[in-house]
Tab-separated table of C-alpha atoms in Angstrom:
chain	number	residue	atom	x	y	z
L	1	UNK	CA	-7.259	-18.777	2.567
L	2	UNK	CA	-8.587	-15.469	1.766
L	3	UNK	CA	-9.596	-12.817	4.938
L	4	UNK	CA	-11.030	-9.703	4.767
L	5	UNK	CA	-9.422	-6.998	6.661
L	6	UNK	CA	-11.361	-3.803	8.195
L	7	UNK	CA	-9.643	-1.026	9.989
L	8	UNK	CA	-11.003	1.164	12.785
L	9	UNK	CA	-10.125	4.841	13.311
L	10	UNK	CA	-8.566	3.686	16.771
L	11	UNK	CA	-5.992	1.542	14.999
L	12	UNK	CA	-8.282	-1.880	15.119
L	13	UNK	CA	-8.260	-4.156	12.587
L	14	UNK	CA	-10.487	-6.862	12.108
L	15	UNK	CA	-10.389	-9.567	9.950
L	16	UNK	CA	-12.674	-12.123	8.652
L	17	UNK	CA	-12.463	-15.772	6.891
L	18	UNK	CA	-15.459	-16.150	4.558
L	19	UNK	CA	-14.891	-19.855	3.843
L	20	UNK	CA	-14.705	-20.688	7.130
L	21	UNK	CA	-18.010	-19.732	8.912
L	22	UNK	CA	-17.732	-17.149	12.315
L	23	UNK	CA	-14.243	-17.416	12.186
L	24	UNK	CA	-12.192	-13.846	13.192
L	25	UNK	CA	-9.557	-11.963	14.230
L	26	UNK	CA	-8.865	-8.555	15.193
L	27	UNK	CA	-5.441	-6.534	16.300
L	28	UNK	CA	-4.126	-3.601	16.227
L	29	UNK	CA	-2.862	-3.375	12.738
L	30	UNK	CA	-3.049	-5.622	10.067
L	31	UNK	CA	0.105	-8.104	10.685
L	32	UNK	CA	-1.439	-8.663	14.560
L	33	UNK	CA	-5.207	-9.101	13.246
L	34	UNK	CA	-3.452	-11.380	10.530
L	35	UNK	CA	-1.413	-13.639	13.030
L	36	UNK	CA	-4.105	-13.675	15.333
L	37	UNK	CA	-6.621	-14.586	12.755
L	38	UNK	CA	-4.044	-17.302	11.147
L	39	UNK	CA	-4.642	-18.968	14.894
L	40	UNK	CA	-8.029	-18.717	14.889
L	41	UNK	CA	-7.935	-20.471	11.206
L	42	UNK	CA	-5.969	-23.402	12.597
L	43	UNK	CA	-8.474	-24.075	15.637
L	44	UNK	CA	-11.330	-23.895	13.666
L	45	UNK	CA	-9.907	-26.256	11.224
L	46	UNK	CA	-9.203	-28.588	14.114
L	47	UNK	CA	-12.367	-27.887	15.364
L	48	UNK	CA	-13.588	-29.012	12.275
L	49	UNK	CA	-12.045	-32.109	11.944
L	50	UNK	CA	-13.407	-33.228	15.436
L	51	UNK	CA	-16.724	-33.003	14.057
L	52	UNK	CA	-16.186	-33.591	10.267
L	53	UNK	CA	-17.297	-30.581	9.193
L	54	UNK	CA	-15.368	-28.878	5.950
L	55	UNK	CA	-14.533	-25.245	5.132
L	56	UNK	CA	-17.190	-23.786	2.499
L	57	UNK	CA	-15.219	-23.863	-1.032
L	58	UNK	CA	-13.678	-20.645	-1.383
L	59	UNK	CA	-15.092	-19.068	-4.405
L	60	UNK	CA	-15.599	-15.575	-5.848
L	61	UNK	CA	-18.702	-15.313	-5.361
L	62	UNK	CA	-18.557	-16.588	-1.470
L	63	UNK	CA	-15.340	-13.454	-0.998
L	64	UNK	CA	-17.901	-10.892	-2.735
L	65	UNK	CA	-20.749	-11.640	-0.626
L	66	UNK	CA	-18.617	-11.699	2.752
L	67	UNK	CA	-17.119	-8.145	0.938
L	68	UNK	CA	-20.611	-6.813	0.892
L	69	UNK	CA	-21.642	-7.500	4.154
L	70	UNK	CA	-18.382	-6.016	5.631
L	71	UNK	CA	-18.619	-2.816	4.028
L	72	UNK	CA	-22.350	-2.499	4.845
L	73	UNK	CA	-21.480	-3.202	7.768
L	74	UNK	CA	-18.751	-0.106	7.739
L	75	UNK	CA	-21.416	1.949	5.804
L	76	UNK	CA	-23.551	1.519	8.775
L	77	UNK	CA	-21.189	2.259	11.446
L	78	UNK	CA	-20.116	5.660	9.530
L	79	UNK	CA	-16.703	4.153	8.395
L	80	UNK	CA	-15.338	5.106	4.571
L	81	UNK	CA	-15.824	1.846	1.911
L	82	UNK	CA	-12.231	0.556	2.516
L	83	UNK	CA	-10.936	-2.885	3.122
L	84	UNK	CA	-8.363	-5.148	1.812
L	85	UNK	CA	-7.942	-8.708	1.061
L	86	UNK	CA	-4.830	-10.991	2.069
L	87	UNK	CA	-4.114	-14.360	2.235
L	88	UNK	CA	-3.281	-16.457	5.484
L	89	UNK	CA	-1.365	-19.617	4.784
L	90	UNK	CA	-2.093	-21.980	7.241
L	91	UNK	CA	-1.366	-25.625	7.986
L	92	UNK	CA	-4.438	-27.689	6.931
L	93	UNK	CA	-2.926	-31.059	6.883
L	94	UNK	CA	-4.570	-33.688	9.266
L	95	UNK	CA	-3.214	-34.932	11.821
């Protein structure tokens, strides 16, 4: 699963999960957002399940918009046009 990672002059970074609706993390750095975000990945996915509800398909288009709103969203806040994308491999079997 793809997130999109934002830093903050403070040392912040926040990262978000555009196939899987509201779902976040933040740390400081980019391995603690990432391993905090990886947990909230595997409780919304169980979250999910509960109430048979499915991640969005994760497609280019669905990373580019998320990627647009996150650095308007930096634009607006003063923050320089930089983020990255990683990947987050979580467990997604059922149980």
């Amino acid at each position: 699963m793809t997130a999109i990672l934002s830093a903050y002059p403070d040392g912040t970074v926040v990262a978000v999960v555009p196939a899987l609706p509201g779902c976040m993390g933040e740390g400081v750095g980019a391995e603690a957002a990432l391993a905090n975000t990886a947990e909230a990945v595997t409780a919304w996915l169980a979250e999910a399940r509960a109430v048979a509800r499915a991640p969005l398909e994760e497609t280019p288009e669905l990373i580019a918009e998320e990627l647009y709103q996150v650095l308007a969203d930096r634009e607006e806040d003063g923050l320089p046009p930089l983020v990255e994308t990683r990947q987050i491999e979580v467990d997604t079997a059922t149980d």
